[in-house]
Amino acid sequence: MQDQQRRNVMRVAVGLALAALAPIGAVQAAEKVKVGLMLPYTGTYASLGNAITNGFKQYVTEQGGTLAGREVEYFVVDDESDPAKATENANKLTKRDQVDVLVGTVHSGVALAMAKVARDTKTLMIIPNAGADELTGPLCSPNVFRSSFSNWQPGYAMGKVAAERGHKTAVTLSWKYAAGDEATGGFAKGFESGGGKVVKQLTLPFPNVEFQALLTEIASLKPDAVYVFFAGGGAVKFVKDYEAAGLKNSIPLYSSGFLTDGTLEAMGTSGEGLVTALHYADGLDNAKDKAFRSGYMTAYKAQPDVYAVQGYDAAQLLKAGLDAVKGSDKLDKDAMIKAMGAATIDSPRGSFTLSSAHNPVQDIYLRKVEGKENKVIGIAAKKLADPARGCKM
């Protein structure tokens, strides 16, 4: 019995000695960062939520499964793209799970509610898609960052290009909701700054896809160009109806890239030649994008899209903050916020920085549909910053 006790004492002593000799870095590596992924995993936007998650986790994997030496612990909530459930879902992550950072989401209405919870609880938040201008405008906050875009950015860039192409008049058309209003408003600003004039702003209720009366009106107005904001199934139907109405070959059609991202297969030949503007495109000639696309294809057996890029860069942005507190037992949020705000992100889209409102300052690419790809044909706007109207930070 005494021999057994002596052996137990020896084991404890050896264990304590080894612990004392362990390098400090080994202890810090065990410190976790708790990431709350609040994204759509069911419903219309499920594929977007999955792509964002895949991109985020791909970057973590490339870093050896940690960020700045910290193990990443995930807490996942399906937001169902339902603004009515957003506050409760965000509180599950911030109050129940006590995550260090909220990552979400796709739907702007959900993101607006999430941002309020983040501000109230002083939780870091990274938005990997939702483009609502308010998030980095009047509702901006030091602890809220975006790794995607504002609705204004691709719209404004496309407006400038339309004016540069010599178009003098344009009609805009979108669903009547915030994203449509902000996107077409951005186009109008860019177009009119180049000497063009938007002669009519047409809308229809979301998610109505009965376009015939509006196409008849466009034909009667005879503008030099048309700018629309649609996505998903609505985008497919509009593009097909536009061609069927005989307008494709007589009035150039422009949009943000969401018209043709993920929809080209369904559009068929109706999408051929469409020109759009977005912060990502097929065929970007940079080493980071090539490595990213190869890694994504290997991991997920699918081609990445703009949503995967935005998730990937959300993880890069988080690492920039964690690098600033590497070696610390606790996360100093102020130090992280400062580092994230000053970061330059080496993105597959091309490197970008953040504005004082924490929105990407980035190139907006001009893309043209060739077959099943949105091929880059130029830069619509170089290092474009959202004006962040109403942001007081």
Coordinates of C-alpha atoms in Angstrom, one line a residue:
M1 CA 0.0 0.0 0.0
Q2 CA 2.8 2.4 0.9
D3 CA 4.6 1.6 -2.3
Q4 CA 1.4 2.5 -4.3
Q5 CA 1.1 5.8 -2.4
R6 CA 4.8 6.5 -3.1
R7 CA 4.2 5.8 -6.8
N8 CA 1.2 8.2 -6.9
V9 CA 3.2 10.9 -5.2
M10 CA 5.9 10.5 -7.7
R11 CA 3.5 10.7 -10.6
V12 CA 2.1 14.0 -9.3
A13 CA 5.5 15.4 -8.7
V14 CA 6.7 14.5 -12.2
G15 CA 3.5 16.0 -13.7
L16 CA 4.0 19.2 -11.8
A17 CA 7.6 19.4 -12.9
L18 CA 6.7 18.9 -16.5
A19 CA 4.0 21.5 -16.3
A20 CA 6.5 24.0 -14.8
L21 CA 9.0 23.3 -17.7
A22 CA 6.3 23.6 -20.4
P23 CA 6.8 26.6 -22.7
I24 CA 4.5 29.5 -22.1
G25 CA 3.3 29.3 -25.7
A26 CA 2.0 25.8 -25.1
V27 CA -0.3 27.1 -22.3
Q28 CA -1.5 30.0 -24.4
A29 CA -2.2 27.8 -27.3
A30 CA -4.9 26.1 -25.2
E31 CA -6.8 29.4 -24.7
K32 CA -9.9 29.4 -26.9
V33 CA -11.7 32.0 -28.9
K34 CA -15.4 31.4 -28.9
V35 CA -16.9 32.1 -32.4
G36 CA -20.7 32.4 -32.8
L37 CA -21.8 31.6 -36.3
M38 CA -25.3 33.0 -36.8
L39 CA -26.1 32.3 -40.5
P40 CA -28.9 30.8 -42.6
Y41 CA -28.5 27.0 -42.8
T42 CA -32.0 26.3 -44.1
G43 CA -34.3 28.0 -46.5
T44 CA -33.6 30.3 -49.5
Y45 CA -30.2 31.5 -48.3
A46 CA -28.9 28.1 -47.0
S47 CA -26.2 27.8 -49.7
L48 CA -24.9 31.3 -48.9
G49 CA -24.6 30.5 -45.2
N50 CA -22.8 27.2 -45.9
A51 CA -20.4 29.0 -48.3
I52 CA -19.6 31.6 -45.7
T53 CA -19.0 28.9 -43.1
N54 CA -16.8 26.9 -45.4
G55 CA -14.7 30.0 -46.3
F56 CA -14.3 30.9 -42.6
K57 CA -13.2 27.4 -41.6
Q58 CA -10.9 27.0 -44.6
Y59 CA -8.8 30.0 -43.4
V60 CA -8.7 28.5 -39.8
T61 CA -7.6 25.2 -41.3
E62 CA -4.8 27.0 -43.3
Q63 CA -3.6 28.4 -40.0
G64 CA -3.2 25.0 -38.5
G65 CA -6.6 24.9 -36.9
T66 CA -6.0 27.9 -34.6
L67 CA -6.1 31.7 -34.9
A68 CA -3.1 33.5 -33.4
G69 CA -2.4 30.3 -31.4
R70 CA -5.9 30.1 -30.0
E71 CA -8.1 27.1 -30.5
V72 CA -11.4 28.1 -32.2
E73 CA -14.6 26.9 -30.6
Y74 CA -17.7 27.2 -32.7
F75 CA -21.2 27.9 -31.6
V76 CA -23.8 27.7 -34.4
V77 CA -27.3 29.1 -34.7
D78 CA -29.5 28.8 -37.9
D79 CA -31.0 32.3 -38.2
E80 CA -33.5 31.1 -40.8
S81 CA -33.3 34.5 -42.4
D82 CA -36.0 35.6 -40.0
P83 CA -35.7 39.1 -38.5
A84 CA -38.4 38.3 -35.9
K85 CA -36.1 35.6 -34.4
A86 CA -32.9 37.6 -34.7
T87 CA -32.7 39.2 -31.3
E88 CA -33.4 35.9 -29.5
N89 CA -30.9 34.0 -31.6
A90 CA -28.2 36.6 -31.1
N91 CA -28.8 36.6 -27.3
K92 CA -28.4 32.8 -27.3
L93 CA -24.9 33.3 -28.5
T94 CA -23.9 36.4 -26.6
K95 CA -25.6 35.6 -23.2
R96 CA -26.0 31.9 -23.1
D97 CA -22.8 30.8 -24.9
Q98 CA -20.9 34.0 -24.1
V99 CA -19.1 34.0 -27.5
D100 CA -16.2 36.4 -28.1
V101 CA -17.3 37.3 -31.6
L102 CA -20.6 37.1 -33.6
V103 CA -20.2 36.2 -37.2
G104 CA -23.3 36.9 -39.3
T105 CA -25.3 37.2 -41.5
V106 CA -26.8 37.2 -45.0
H107 CA -30.2 38.9 -44.5
S108 CA -29.8 42.6 -43.8
G109 CA -32.9 42.7 -41.5
V110 CA -31.4 39.9 -39.3
A111 CA -28.0 41.6 -39.4
L112 CA -29.5 44.9 -38.1
A113 CA -31.0 43.2 -35.1
M114 CA -27.8 41.3 -34.5
A115 CA -25.8 44.6 -34.6
K116 CA -28.0 46.0 -31.9
V117 CA -27.4 43.0 -29.7
A118 CA -23.7 43.3 -30.4
R119 CA -23.7 47.0 -29.4
D120 CA -25.7 46.4 -26.3
T121 CA -23.5 43.5 -25.1
K122 CA -20.3 45.0 -26.4
T123 CA -19.6 41.8 -28.3
L124 CA -17.3 41.9 -31.4
M125 CA -19.3 41.4 -34.6
I126 CA -18.1 40.6 -38.1
I127 CA -20.7 40.8 -40.9
P128 CA -19.7 38.5 -43.8
N129 CA -22.4 39.5 -46.2
A130 CA -25.4 41.7 -45.3
G131 CA -25.0 44.9 -47.3
A132 CA -27.4 47.3 -45.5
D133 CA -25.8 50.8 -45.7
E134 CA -27.0 51.5 -42.1
L135 CA -24.7 48.9 -40.6
T136 CA -21.6 51.0 -41.4
G137 CA -23.6 54.2 -41.6
P138 CA -25.9 55.7 -38.9
L139 CA -25.8 52.4 -36.9
C140 CA -22.1 52.0 -37.0
S141 CA -20.3 51.0 -33.9
P142 CA -16.6 50.5 -32.9
N143 CA -17.1 46.8 -32.2
V144 CA -19.0 46.1 -35.5
F145 CA -17.0 45.2 -38.7
R146 CA -17.9 44.2 -42.2
S147 CA -15.9 41.9 -44.5
S148 CA -18.2 42.2 -47.5
F149 CA -19.7 45.3 -49.1
S150 CA -22.3 48.0 -48.7
N151 CA -25.2 48.0 -51.1
W152 CA -24.1 51.4 -52.3
Q153 CA -20.6 50.3 -53.5
P154 CA -21.3 48.1 -56.5
G155 CA -24.3 50.3 -57.5
Y156 CA -22.2 53.5 -57.4
A157 CA -19.4 51.9 -59.4
M158 CA -21.7 50.6 -62.1
G159 CA -23.4 54.0 -62.4
K160 CA -20.0 55.6 -63.1
V161 CA -19.2 53.0 -65.7
A162 CA -22.6 53.5 -67.4
A163 CA -21.9 57.3 -67.6
E164 CA -18.4 56.7 -68.9
R165 CA -19.9 54.5 -71.7
G166 CA -21.8 57.5 -73.0
H167 CA -25.2 56.7 -71.7
K168 CA -27.2 59.8 -70.9
T169 CA -30.5 58.4 -69.6
A170 CA -31.3 55.4 -67.5
V171 CA -34.2 53.6 -65.7
T172 CA -33.7 51.7 -62.5
L173 CA -35.8 48.7 -61.4
S174 CA -35.7 46.6 -58.2
W175 CA -37.8 45.0 -55.6
K176 CA -39.2 47.6 -53.1
Y177 CA -37.0 46.9 -50.1
A178 CA -33.9 48.4 -48.4
A179 CA -31.3 46.5 -50.5
G180 CA -33.0 47.5 -53.7
D181 CA -33.4 51.1 -52.7
E182 CA -29.8 51.4 -51.6
A183 CA -28.4 49.6 -54.7
T184 CA -30.4 51.7 -57.2
G185 CA -29.7 54.8 -55.2
G186 CA -25.9 54.1 -55.4
F187 CA -26.3 53.7 -59.2
A188 CA -28.1 57.0 -59.5
K189 CA -25.4 58.8 -57.6
G190 CA -22.6 57.4 -59.7
F191 CA -24.5 57.8 -63.0
E192 CA -25.5 61.4 -62.3
S193 CA -22.0 62.3 -61.1
G194 CA -20.9 61.4 -64.6
G195 CA -23.5 63.6 -66.3
G196 CA -26.3 61.0 -66.7
K197 CA -29.9 61.3 -65.6
V198 CA -32.1 58.6 -64.1
V199 CA -35.5 59.3 -65.7
K200 CA -37.5 56.8 -63.7
Q201 CA -37.1 54.6 -60.7
L202 CA -39.4 51.6 -61.0
T203 CA -40.1 49.1 -58.2
L204 CA -42.3 46.1 -57.5
P205 CA -43.2 44.4 -54.2
F206 CA -40.8 41.7 -52.9
P207 CA -40.7 38.9 -54.1
N208 CA -43.1 39.6 -57.0
V209 CA -41.7 38.4 -60.4
E210 CA -44.4 39.7 -62.7
F211 CA -42.3 42.0 -64.8
Q212 CA -44.3 42.4 -68.0
A213 CA -46.0 45.7 -67.3
L214 CA -42.6 47.2 -66.2
L215 CA -40.8 46.0 -69.3
T216 CA -43.5 47.6 -71.4
E217 CA -43.0 50.8 -69.6
I218 CA -39.2 50.6 -70.0
A219 CA -39.7 50.0 -73.8
S220 CA -41.9 53.1 -74.0
L221 CA -39.4 55.3 -72.1
K222 CA -36.5 54.2 -74.4
P223 CA -33.6 55.0 -71.9
D224 CA -30.0 54.5 -73.0
A225 CA -29.5 51.9 -70.2
V226 CA -31.4 49.9 -67.5
Y227 CA -30.0 49.1 -64.0
V228 CA -31.6 46.5 -61.9
F229 CA -31.1 44.9 -58.5
F230 CA -32.4 41.3 -58.3
A231 CA -30.9 38.0 -57.1
G232 CA -31.7 34.3 -57.1
G233 CA -34.8 33.1 -58.9
G234 CA -36.1 36.6 -59.4
A235 CA -32.8 37.5 -61.3
V236 CA -33.2 34.4 -63.6
K237 CA -36.8 35.3 -64.5
F238 CA -36.1 39.0 -65.1
V239 CA -33.1 38.3 -67.4
K240 CA -35.2 35.8 -69.4
D241 CA -38.2 38.1 -69.6
Y242 CA -35.9 41.1 -70.6
E243 CA -34.6 39.1 -73.5
A244 CA -38.1 37.7 -74.5
A245 CA -39.4 41.3 -74.5
G246 CA -36.8 42.1 -77.2
L247 CA -34.9 44.6 -75.0
K248 CA -31.6 42.8 -74.6
N249 CA -30.3 43.8 -78.0
S250 CA -31.7 47.4 -77.9
I251 CA -31.2 48.7 -74.3
P252 CA -28.0 47.6 -72.4
L253 CA -28.8 46.0 -69.0
Y254 CA -26.5 46.5 -66.0
S255 CA -26.6 45.3 -62.4
S256 CA -24.5 44.5 -59.4
G257 CA -22.9 41.1 -59.5
F258 CA -25.7 39.5 -57.5
L259 CA -27.8 39.3 -60.7
T260 CA -25.5 36.8 -62.2
D261 CA -23.7 35.1 -59.2
G262 CA -25.0 31.6 -58.8
T263 CA -27.7 32.1 -61.4
L264 CA -25.9 31.6 -64.8
E265 CA -26.7 27.9 -65.1
A266 CA -30.4 28.7 -64.8
M267 CA -30.3 31.7 -67.1
G268 CA -28.7 29.8 -69.9
T269 CA -27.9 31.9 -73.0
S270 CA -30.1 34.8 -71.7
G271 CA -27.3 35.8 -69.4
E272 CA -24.6 35.8 -72.1
G273 CA -22.8 39.2 -72.3
L274 CA -24.4 40.8 -69.2
V275 CA -22.2 43.4 -67.5
T276 CA -22.2 43.7 -63.8
A277 CA -20.0 45.2 -61.0
L278 CA -18.9 43.5 -57.8
H279 CA -15.9 43.2 -55.4
Y280 CA -15.1 39.7 -56.7
A281 CA -15.0 38.0 -60.1
D282 CA -13.9 34.9 -62.0
G283 CA -10.3 35.0 -63.4
L284 CA -8.7 37.4 -61.0
D285 CA -4.9 37.2 -61.6
N286 CA -3.5 37.0 -58.1
A287 CA -1.7 34.3 -56.2
K288 CA -4.0 34.5 -53.2
D289 CA -7.1 33.8 -55.2
K290 CA -5.6 30.9 -57.0
A291 CA -4.5 29.3 -53.8
F292 CA -7.9 30.0 -52.2
R293 CA -9.8 28.5 -55.0
S294 CA -7.6 25.4 -55.1
G295 CA -7.9 24.9 -51.4
Y296 CA -11.6 25.4 -51.4
M297 CA -12.1 22.9 -54.3
T298 CA -10.0 20.3 -52.5
A299 CA -11.8 20.8 -49.2
Y300 CA -15.4 21.1 -50.4
K301 CA -15.4 19.6 -53.9
A302 CA -17.1 22.8 -55.2
Q303 CA -16.1 26.1 -56.8
P304 CA -16.0 29.0 -54.3
D305 CA -18.1 32.1 -54.8
V306 CA -18.2 35.6 -53.4
Y307 CA -19.9 34.4 -50.2
A308 CA -17.0 32.0 -49.5
V309 CA -14.5 34.8 -50.0
Q310 CA -16.4 37.0 -47.5
G311 CA -16.4 34.2 -44.9
Y312 CA -12.7 33.6 -45.5
D313 CA -11.9 37.2 -45.0
A314 CA -14.1 37.4 -41.8
A315 CA -11.7 34.8 -40.3
Q316 CA -8.7 36.8 -41.6
L317 CA -10.1 40.0 -39.9
L318 CA -10.6 38.1 -36.7
K319 CA -7.0 36.9 -36.7
A320 CA -5.8 40.4 -37.2
G321 CA -7.5 41.3 -33.9
L322 CA -6.2 38.2 -32.1
D323 CA -2.7 38.8 -33.2
A324 CA -2.8 42.0 -31.2
V325 CA -3.5 40.1 -28.0
K326 CA -1.4 37.1 -28.6
G327 CA 0.0 35.7 -25.4
S328 CA -2.6 37.3 -23.2
D329 CA -4.9 35.3 -20.9
K330 CA -7.9 37.4 -21.7
L331 CA -9.0 39.1 -24.9
D332 CA -8.5 42.9 -24.7
K333 CA -11.4 44.0 -26.9
D334 CA -10.1 47.6 -27.3
A335 CA -6.8 46.3 -28.6
M336 CA -8.5 43.9 -30.9
I337 CA -10.8 46.6 -32.3
K338 CA -7.8 48.9 -32.9
A339 CA -5.9 46.2 -34.7
M340 CA -8.8 45.1 -36.8
G341 CA -9.6 48.7 -37.9
A342 CA -6.0 49.2 -39.0
A343 CA -5.6 45.8 -40.8
T344 CA -4.8 45.2 -44.4
I345 CA -6.5 42.0 -45.5
D346 CA -4.8 39.9 -48.1
S347 CA -8.0 38.7 -49.7
P348 CA -8.7 36.5 -52.7
R349 CA -10.5 39.6 -54.1
G350 CA -7.3 41.6 -53.8
S351 CA -6.0 43.3 -50.7
F352 CA -8.3 45.8 -48.9
T353 CA -8.4 48.0 -45.8
L354 CA -11.3 49.2 -43.7
S355 CA -12.8 52.7 -43.6
S356 CA -13.2 54.5 -40.3
A357 CA -16.8 53.1 -40.3
H358 CA -15.3 49.5 -40.6
N359 CA -16.5 48.8 -44.1
P360 CA -14.1 47.5 -46.8
V361 CA -12.3 50.0 -49.0
Q362 CA -12.0 47.8 -52.1
D363 CA -11.8 47.5 -55.8
I364 CA -15.1 47.0 -57.5
Y365 CA -14.6 44.8 -60.6
L366 CA -16.3 45.1 -64.0
R367 CA -17.5 41.6 -65.0
K368 CA -18.9 40.2 -68.2
V369 CA -20.8 36.9 -68.5
E370 CA -18.9 34.5 -70.7
G371 CA -20.5 31.1 -70.7
K372 CA -20.9 30.1 -67.1
E373 CA -18.4 32.6 -65.7
N374 CA -18.4 36.3 -64.6
K375 CA -15.1 37.2 -66.2
V376 CA -13.3 40.2 -65.0
I377 CA -12.9 42.8 -67.8
G378 CA -11.7 45.7 -65.8
I379 CA -12.0 47.7 -62.6
A380 CA -15.2 49.8 -62.2
A381 CA -13.9 51.7 -59.2
K382 CA -10.5 51.6 -57.6
K383 CA -10.3 51.4 -53.7
L384 CA -13.9 52.5 -53.4
A385 CA -15.0 53.6 -49.9
D386 CA -18.6 53.8 -48.8
P387 CA -19.5 57.4 -47.7
A388 CA -20.8 56.0 -44.4
R389 CA -23.4 58.8 -44.1
G390 CA -24.6 59.3 -40.6
C391 CA -21.7 57.3 -38.9
K392 CA -20.5 59.0 -35.8
M393 CA -17.7 57.0 -34.3

